[in-house]
């Protein structure tokens, strides 16, 4: 931001809306957080039939209040940002737009039911708020660990999906139509329900052979759940240890990553 | 505690009730523990209709026996403590009061049913007993690790709740009223039941699309459960390592990393 | 064992039955393992009504074959062991006796049904076999880690049980008789089913408030499961690291537990 | 491979089919992956009755298209490999054969239903593709950790199976025929469903005693799940640490623990 811009109202507004260092910026963020959560709550309440029947008027007014507030906020964001188009077509910009559009569309189209889902997209706006969170660095640590675990988790998921399809097919052959295993996809669905230990019980094996195979799947699932947990534990521990590695840089070769107890640079041998 | 107080009966009583170093204090704590567990058991048995019908007399007498014992203990605690008001309005003081009040109120008000819950608050008194537990340091280690994990767990919980609301809304749109997904809150409830792998089966998806989405939620839940586990593992490991390694530095060779029980430097042999 | 005994048939038998270093001892153990597993399988098959009706004769013969074999083994164990009474009243000795008694009792008493359970106690005999397992040291590592985790797990279990009783009581008040929460113990049972993510669905909350509380319990259970996992992970890792500590003993003060990289004894400063 | 062979069309084909370093080899692998997944999808869709009725013609044609493609690939693999018989009787060779046979058999035999399972064996062919995966080293790390955990997991599984049989037998005695526990194997099945926290709810204890025992099993299952997770976490962490630290020793100061990428000793600066 250039010196000249700094004192205009646009930069002032930018500070309030986009940053969270000033008291005003912080309060704006907190107020926005409350508005987002409340507006999602309204959408949820609206989906309850009896509530909708009793409080149609109230819900209608609240919905419009939130929409107008979010619209003003959306326009303000466009005005005060440096590159408006970049914002509009960014992920967050699209989420912001999607969270106000449904109410306007509802004016012209009836059957707002299907717009309910789009309205709950508002919840994604909460991520915008994370900047005030003092938890930001925590989230970054988590994200780093999850990113580092991704290749291993992908391999693991591939193995789980193969297993589930093969097991589901076997159960389809063993139990068959009569016991609810009406097709392979449904049997695979059952295998997922079982392996993940969810176990609805809407479909359950009834033949001794099926129950034996199911037992094996369950015990497998019990052992298998250890794998992603182990992966994430190790990566989280790595991420935290990386933090512990000193930030010392070798004066000779400028390389980093030296251990705490290193006396000499491990790359060029110069004294640290 | 001043020297003069030490020999009075009040300080003697204080020793017995509040401390656990003397044999008498220990026995008092054990007796109290048994009384608390027994009184909670009585409340639980009273809630069983057939048992209440058959043993009304016995339950009534036991209830009063416990209440009178706890009342005497409550008064004794007030008498022998240094700052009575501080105790009365402390969390533990209020719990102590709440565990005797309902029986007295029951004398004047009928419909004791709603007082049953308040009576089970007695169970919280068990925490008072933890002072005899040789497990105390263990509990502290656990609490420290959980406290250290809190910011990460909070971020994680925020992500889980957002996920659950969005997924619940999608399922509400896909499955709809006919299959038990009667409102968004109910669908969110279903999503929580599924993601946490509880899986009651009171509501279960029946359309192929719904079952596909449900499968995705389950597999996600399977991977997601790894995250809090990893967090707690790492923090517990950190807490335990912090305990073991002192920050002492050898005066001779300036090296660190000495064990708690080290008397001499393990590198140069100098006295620490 | 004295030199003179070594060549008698008793010591020979002792070698075969109690030890597993000689080929004969190994084969005896493997044969015994097969016999135990087979005899438990017979008990399990006998409990299936249709199977019992069809194969009564076969089951009867097999049962007696196993009983006679185990009886001979039991007598042999008594004969060849040094202190017979010590063996008879040891845990394993009682298990050995209990695994043959029911069949003999069945001769005089009808209604063997209730003896079925005692017969499955035979399965405990499998632990006797672990001595051939090359997995023994693995089992010891596991046991050590679990023993080290016990105090923490105990504290954790105490917290979980308190939580479950309080939550169960609340659900009993909220949902009440009409929705299956007929008493506090039953509600506590439901709370355990939910918190451990088992989720049978035989009892499930039906009021919005109950479902909200249930959701909270589930998410709690999801986070809580991280705690024992973290505890065991850390203890297992500790046990394995302890193994890495050298077995060097200081020549001066005879103390152990020195680190890999220690040059001097950390207790007396003497050179190692 | 000898120099002379290198330019023949057989070695060219070998390069495309068996290797993934050349662009052509990569494209072949990707195309094969898509074909395998698509052919499994066709098998799954075929098992859905309504879909089979509507699209019998399409499914028939797709099935033959995939079979012919896989047949050509199978013959090509035999032709261009050095030792054809070794390939044919290798695990992957048999899987390749099994994935084309069912369709040909279906020409002569009716009742293709039972051949559906064999056809899904095709999915195993996906493992062939893993060679292109940049995840290969990840899979190796996972496999190494799982292999290292095997003895501990085996001991653990043995304990779990013993526990489940004993618990199942007790429940069979307590609940009995009337509540769905019709035989010991069925009760053991229930115990597995409960201990692994799957909890279908098709069989659930109904007597107070049975529910108490069930609660104990659930809480045990809750604690027990910590064990395999702990095992895998520790082994994964070991495998990763083994990777990072070389066993190189500095020639000057004889100290160990140097990183993989170290060129100079981090303690004295001498060249490694």
mmCIF file of N, CA, C and O in Angstrom, chain B residues 96-151:
data_model
loop_
_atom_site.group_PDB
_atom_site.id
_atom_site.type_symbol
_atom_site.label_atom_id
_atom_site.label_comp_id
_atom_site.label_asym_id
_atom_site.label_seq_id
_atom_site.Cartn_x
_atom_site.Cartn_y
_atom_site.Cartn_z
ATOM 1 N N UNK B 96 -20.855 -29.787 47.106
ATOM 2 C CA UNK B 96 -21.172 -30.403 48.396
ATOM 3 C C UNK B 96 -22.583 -30.024 48.835
ATOM 4 O O UNK B 96 -23.343 -30.863 49.327
ATOM 5 N N UNK B 97 -22.932 -28.749 48.657
ATOM 6 C CA UNK B 97 -24.263 -28.276 49.055
ATOM 7 C C UNK B 97 -25.344 -28.916 48.189
ATOM 8 O O UNK B 97 -26.362 -29.419 48.690
ATOM 9 N N UNK B 98 -25.100 -28.921 46.878
ATOM 10 C CA UNK B 98 -26.091 -29.463 45.938
ATOM 11 C C UNK B 98 -26.346 -30.949 46.175
ATOM 12 O O UNK B 98 -27.406 -31.462 45.830
ATOM 13 N N UNK B 99 -25.396 -31.630 46.787
ATOM 14 C CA UNK B 99 -25.568 -33.066 46.974
ATOM 15 C C UNK B 99 -26.418 -33.384 48.203
ATOM 16 O O UNK B 99 -26.823 -34.526 48.391
ATOM 17 N N UNK B 100 -26.690 -32.365 49.055
ATOM 18 C CA UNK B 100 -27.579 -32.639 50.195
ATOM 19 C C UNK B 100 -28.922 -31.924 50.075
ATOM 20 O O UNK B 100 -29.931 -32.420 50.568
ATOM 21 N N UNK B 101 -28.947 -30.787 49.388
ATOM 22 C CA UNK B 101 -30.176 -30.002 49.269
ATOM 23 C C UNK B 101 -31.388 -30.799 48.761
ATOM 24 O O UNK B 101 -32.453 -30.737 49.381
ATOM 25 N N UNK B 102 -31.264 -31.541 47.632
ATOM 26 C CA UNK B 102 -32.459 -32.150 47.036
ATOM 27 C C UNK B 102 -33.289 -32.972 48.021
ATOM 28 O O UNK B 102 -34.514 -32.927 47.986
ATOM 29 N N UNK B 103 -32.651 -33.700 48.916
ATOM 30 C CA UNK B 103 -33.402 -34.522 49.862
ATOM 31 C C UNK B 103 -34.245 -33.644 50.778
ATOM 32 O O UNK B 103 -35.418 -33.933 51.052
ATOM 33 N N UNK B 104 -33.663 -32.515 51.244
ATOM 34 C CA UNK B 104 -34.407 -31.604 52.110
ATOM 35 C C UNK B 104 -35.562 -30.962 51.356
ATOM 36 O O UNK B 104 -36.678 -30.838 51.866
ATOM 37 N N UNK B 105 -35.289 -30.550 50.109
ATOM 38 C CA UNK B 105 -36.350 -29.936 49.297
ATOM 39 C C UNK B 105 -37.472 -30.937 49.090
ATOM 40 O O UNK B 105 -38.652 -30.591 49.119
ATOM 41 N N UNK B 106 -37.108 -32.200 48.895
ATOM 42 C CA UNK B 106 -38.081 -33.263 48.676
ATOM 43 C C UNK B 106 -39.097 -33.382 49.807
ATOM 44 O O UNK B 106 -40.184 -33.940 49.627
ATOM 45 N N UNK B 107 -38.741 -32.861 50.997
ATOM 46 C CA UNK B 107 -39.666 -32.899 52.131
ATOM 47 C C UNK B 107 -40.880 -32.036 51.876
ATOM 48 O O UNK B 107 -41.993 -32.359 52.284
ATOM 49 N N UNK B 108 -40.645 -30.915 51.193
ATOM 50 C CA UNK B 108 -41.714 -29.928 50.990
ATOM 51 C C UNK B 108 -42.370 -30.061 49.631
ATOM 52 O O UNK B 108 -43.556 -29.827 49.482
ATOM 53 N N UNK B 109 -41.586 -30.435 48.640
ATOM 54 C CA UNK B 109 -42.101 -30.513 47.274
ATOM 55 C C UNK B 109 -42.280 -31.980 46.894
ATOM 56 O O UNK B 109 -41.418 -32.804 47.194
ATOM 57 N N UNK B 110 -43.374 -32.304 46.221
ATOM 58 C CA UNK B 110 -43.518 -33.663 45.694
ATOM 59 C C UNK B 110 -43.048 -33.674 44.244
ATOM 60 O O UNK B 110 -42.826 -32.629 43.646
ATOM 61 N N UNK B 111 -42.948 -34.859 43.695
ATOM 62 C CA UNK B 111 -42.399 -34.969 42.334
ATOM 63 C C UNK B 111 -40.890 -34.920 42.397
ATOM 64 O O UNK B 111 -40.250 -34.123 41.720
ATOM 65 N N UNK B 112 -40.327 -35.756 43.240
ATOM 66 C CA UNK B 112 -38.873 -35.758 43.443
ATOM 67 C C UNK B 112 -38.123 -36.167 42.179
ATOM 68 O O UNK B 112 -36.908 -36.044 42.110
ATOM 69 N N UNK B 113 -38.859 -36.655 41.215
ATOM 70 C CA UNK B 113 -38.245 -37.120 39.968
ATOM 71 C C UNK B 113 -37.197 -36.148 39.455
ATOM 72 O O UNK B 113 -36.069 -36.534 39.178
ATOM 73 N N UNK B 114 -37.582 -34.868 39.368
ATOM 74 C CA UNK B 114 -36.680 -33.892 38.770
ATOM 75 C C UNK B 114 -35.490 -33.591 39.675
ATOM 76 O O UNK B 114 -34.536 -32.960 39.255
ATOM 77 N N UNK B 115 -35.565 -34.050 40.930
ATOM 78 C CA UNK B 115 -34.442 -33.817 41.831
ATOM 79 C C UNK B 115 -33.399 -34.919 41.709
ATOM 80 O O UNK B 115 -32.291 -34.803 42.215
ATOM 81 N N UNK B 116 -33.755 -35.977 41.024
ATOM 82 C CA UNK B 116 -32.850 -37.115 40.860
ATOM 83 C C UNK B 116 -31.538 -36.693 40.203
ATOM 84 O O UNK B 116 -30.458 -37.096 40.623
ATOM 85 N N UNK B 117 -31.672 -35.873 39.148
ATOM 86 C CA UNK B 117 -30.474 -35.442 38.434
ATOM 87 C C UNK B 117 -29.544 -34.688 39.368
ATOM 88 O O UNK B 117 -28.338 -34.933 39.411
ATOM 89 N N UNK B 118 -30.134 -33.748 40.125
ATOM 90 C CA UNK B 118 -29.302 -32.945 41.026
ATOM 91 C C UNK B 118 -28.596 -33.847 42.032
ATOM 92 O O UNK B 118 -27.451 -33.622 42.392
ATOM 93 N N UNK B 119 -29.294 -34.910 42.436
ATOM 94 C CA UNK B 119 -28.682 -35.806 43.412
ATOM 95 C C UNK B 119 -27.458 -36.522 42.842
ATOM 96 O O UNK B 119 -26.519 -36.793 43.573
ATOM 97 N N UNK B 120 -27.500 -36.797 41.535
ATOM 98 C CA UNK B 120 -26.344 -37.495 40.953
ATOM 99 C C UNK B 120 -25.131 -36.579 40.860
ATOM 100 O O UNK B 120 -24.023 -37.043 40.604
ATOM 101 N N UNK B 121 -25.362 -35.274 41.054
ATOM 102 C CA UNK B 121 -24.229 -34.343 41.078
ATOM 103 C C UNK B 121 -23.246 -34.770 42.161
ATOM 104 O O UNK B 121 -22.067 -34.449 42.116
ATOM 105 N N UNK B 122 -23.747 -35.535 43.127
ATOM 106 C CA UNK B 122 -22.887 -36.092 44.162
ATOM 107 C C UNK B 122 -21.651 -36.763 43.598
ATOM 108 O O UNK B 122 -20.600 -36.773 44.231
ATOM 109 N N UNK B 123 -21.850 -37.345 42.425
ATOM 110 C CA UNK B 123 -20.732 -38.075 41.837
ATOM 111 C C UNK B 123 -19.522 -37.179 41.641
ATOM 112 O O UNK B 123 -18.379 -37.624 41.712
ATOM 113 N N UNK B 124 -19.795 -35.889 41.389
ATOM 114 C CA UNK B 124 -18.693 -34.942 41.184
ATOM 115 C C UNK B 124 -17.823 -34.863 42.424
ATOM 116 O O UNK B 124 -16.657 -34.484 42.354
ATOM 117 N N UNK B 125 -18.404 -35.216 43.581
ATOM 118 C CA UNK B 125 -17.639 -35.140 44.826
ATOM 119 C C UNK B 125 -16.459 -36.107 44.798
ATOM 120 O O UNK B 125 -15.511 -35.957 45.565
ATOM 121 N N UNK B 126 -16.573 -37.104 43.926
ATOM 122 C CA UNK B 126 -15.478 -38.066 43.838
ATOM 123 C C UNK B 126 -14.153 -37.374 43.543
ATOM 124 O O UNK B 126 -13.101 -37.780 44.020
ATOM 125 N N UNK B 127 -14.231 -36.274 42.793
ATOM 126 C CA UNK B 127 -13.000 -35.582 42.447
ATOM 127 C C UNK B 127 -12.267 -35.104 43.704
ATOM 128 O O UNK B 127 -11.058 -34.980 43.714
ATOM 129 N N UNK B 128 -13.029 -34.828 44.759
ATOM 130 C CA UNK B 128 -12.433 -34.415 46.020
ATOM 131 C C UNK B 128 -11.495 -35.503 46.545
ATOM 132 O O UNK B 128 -10.505 -35.234 47.218
ATOM 133 N N UNK B 129 -11.857 -36.711 46.233
ATOM 134 C CA UNK B 129 -11.139 -37.860 46.777
ATOM 135 C C UNK B 129 -9.792 -38.068 46.094
ATOM 136 O O UNK B 129 -8.896 -38.703 46.626
ATOM 137 N N UNK B 130 -9.687 -37.485 44.893
ATOM 138 C CA UNK B 130 -8.474 -37.755 44.124
ATOM 139 C C UNK B 130 -7.209 -37.405 44.871
ATOM 140 O O UNK B 130 -6.122 -37.797 44.475
ATOM 141 N N UNK B 131 -7.339 -36.672 45.939
ATOM 142 C CA UNK B 131 -6.113 -36.298 46.641
ATOM 143 C C UNK B 131 -5.453 -37.500 47.303
ATOM 144 O O UNK B 131 -4.251 -37.511 47.499
ATOM 145 N N UNK B 132 -6.259 -38.524 47.631
ATOM 146 C CA UNK B 132 -5.608 -39.710 48.174
ATOM 147 C C UNK B 132 -4.976 -40.551 47.076
ATOM 148 O O UNK B 132 -4.120 -41.374 47.331
ATOM 149 N N UNK B 133 -5.491 -40.307 45.873
ATOM 150 C CA UNK B 133 -5.037 -41.156 44.790
ATOM 151 C C UNK B 133 -3.549 -40.955 44.583
ATOM 152 O O UNK B 133 -3.068 -39.839 44.479
ATOM 153 N N UNK B 134 -2.827 -42.046 44.511
ATOM 154 C CA UNK B 134 -1.423 -41.938 44.130
ATOM 155 C C UNK B 134 -1.336 -41.657 42.635
ATOM 156 O O UNK B 134 -0.285 -41.526 42.055
ATOM 157 N N UNK B 135 -2.508 -41.554 42.006
ATOM 158 C CA UNK B 135 -2.556 -41.300 40.578
ATOM 159 C C UNK B 135 -2.523 -39.820 40.266
ATOM 160 O O UNK B 135 -2.612 -39.427 39.121
ATOM 161 N N UNK B 136 -2.448 -38.993 41.298
ATOM 162 C CA UNK B 136 -2.594 -37.568 41.092
ATOM 163 C C UNK B 136 -1.630 -37.050 40.031
ATOM 164 O O UNK B 136 -2.020 -36.305 39.146
ATOM 165 N N UNK B 137 -0.370 -37.418 40.128
ATOM 166 C CA UNK B 137 0.611 -36.883 39.185
ATOM 167 C C UNK B 137 0.285 -37.357 37.770
ATOM 168 O O UNK B 137 0.531 -36.673 36.784
ATOM 169 N N UNK B 138 -0.296 -38.570 37.697
ATOM 170 C CA UNK B 138 -0.716 -39.085 36.397
ATOM 171 C C UNK B 138 -1.802 -38.204 35.808
ATOM 172 O O UNK B 138 -1.784 -37.871 34.628
ATOM 173 N N UNK B 139 -2.766 -37.839 36.692
ATOM 174 C CA UNK B 139 -3.865 -36.985 36.241
ATOM 175 C C UNK B 139 -3.313 -35.642 35.765
ATOM 176 O O UNK B 139 -3.763 -35.091 34.763
ATOM 177 N N UNK B 140 -2.307 -35.135 36.487
ATOM 178 C CA UNK B 140 -1.719 -33.859 36.089
ATOM 179 C C UNK B 140 -1.044 -33.951 34.733
ATOM 180 O O UNK B 140 -1.174 -33.050 33.906
ATOM 181 N N UNK B 141 -0.328 -35.058 34.511
ATOM 182 C CA UNK B 141 0.321 -35.251 33.212
ATOM 183 C C UNK B 141 -0.730 -35.241 32.108
ATOM 184 O O UNK B 141 -0.581 -34.564 31.089
ATOM 185 N N UNK B 142 -1.814 -36.001 32.341
ATOM 186 C CA UNK B 142 -2.892 -36.061 31.349
ATOM 187 C C UNK B 142 -3.481 -34.679 31.105
ATOM 188 O O UNK B 142 -3.683 -34.279 29.963
ATOM 189 N N UNK B 143 -3.764 -33.944 32.206
ATOM 190 C CA UNK B 143 -4.379 -32.632 32.071
ATOM 191 C C UNK B 143 -3.461 -31.686 31.307
ATOM 192 O O UNK B 143 -3.908 -30.915 30.472
ATOM 193 N N UNK B 144 -2.159 -31.763 31.612
ATOM 194 C CA UNK B 144 -1.198 -30.898 30.934
ATOM 195 C C UNK B 144 -1.200 -31.183 29.431
ATOM 196 O O UNK B 144 -1.227 -30.259 28.617
ATOM 197 N N UNK B 145 -1.175 -32.476 29.099
ATOM 198 C CA UNK B 145 -1.162 -32.848 27.685
ATOM 199 C C UNK B 145 -2.444 -32.392 27.000
ATOM 200 O O UNK B 145 -2.414 -31.870 25.884
ATOM 201 N N UNK B 146 -3.589 -32.546 27.706
ATOM 202 C CA UNK B 146 -4.865 -32.144 27.105
ATOM 203 C C UNK B 146 -4.921 -30.634 26.933
ATOM 204 O O UNK B 146 -5.435 -30.131 25.933
ATOM 205 N N UNK B 147 -4.387 -29.909 27.934
ATOM 206 C CA UNK B 147 -4.375 -28.451 27.849
ATOM 207 C C UNK B 147 -3.518 -28.018 26.662
ATOM 208 O O UNK B 147 -3.890 -27.128 25.901
ATOM 209 N N UNK B 148 -2.364 -28.658 26.510
ATOM 210 C CA UNK B 148 -1.471 -28.316 25.403
ATOM 211 C C UNK B 148 -2.109 -28.645 24.060
ATOM 212 O O UNK B 148 -1.847 -27.998 23.059
ATOM 213 N N UNK B 149 -2.984 -29.657 24.046
ATOM 214 C CA UNK B 149 -3.625 -30.044 22.789
ATOM 215 C C UNK B 149 -4.834 -29.163 22.477
ATOM 216 O O UNK B 149 -5.349 -29.213 21.369
ATOM 217 N N UNK B 150 -5.305 -28.377 23.477
ATOM 218 C CA UNK B 150 -6.559 -27.669 23.297
ATOM 219 C C UNK B 150 -6.645 -26.797 22.052
ATOM 220 O O UNK B 150 -7.612 -26.899 21.295
ATOM 221 N N UNK B 151 -5.669 -25.937 21.792
ATOM 222 C CA UNK B 151 -5.823 -25.090 20.595
ATOM 223 C C UNK B 151 -5.978 -25.924 19.333
ATOM 224 O O UNK B 151 -6.856 -25.646 18.512
#
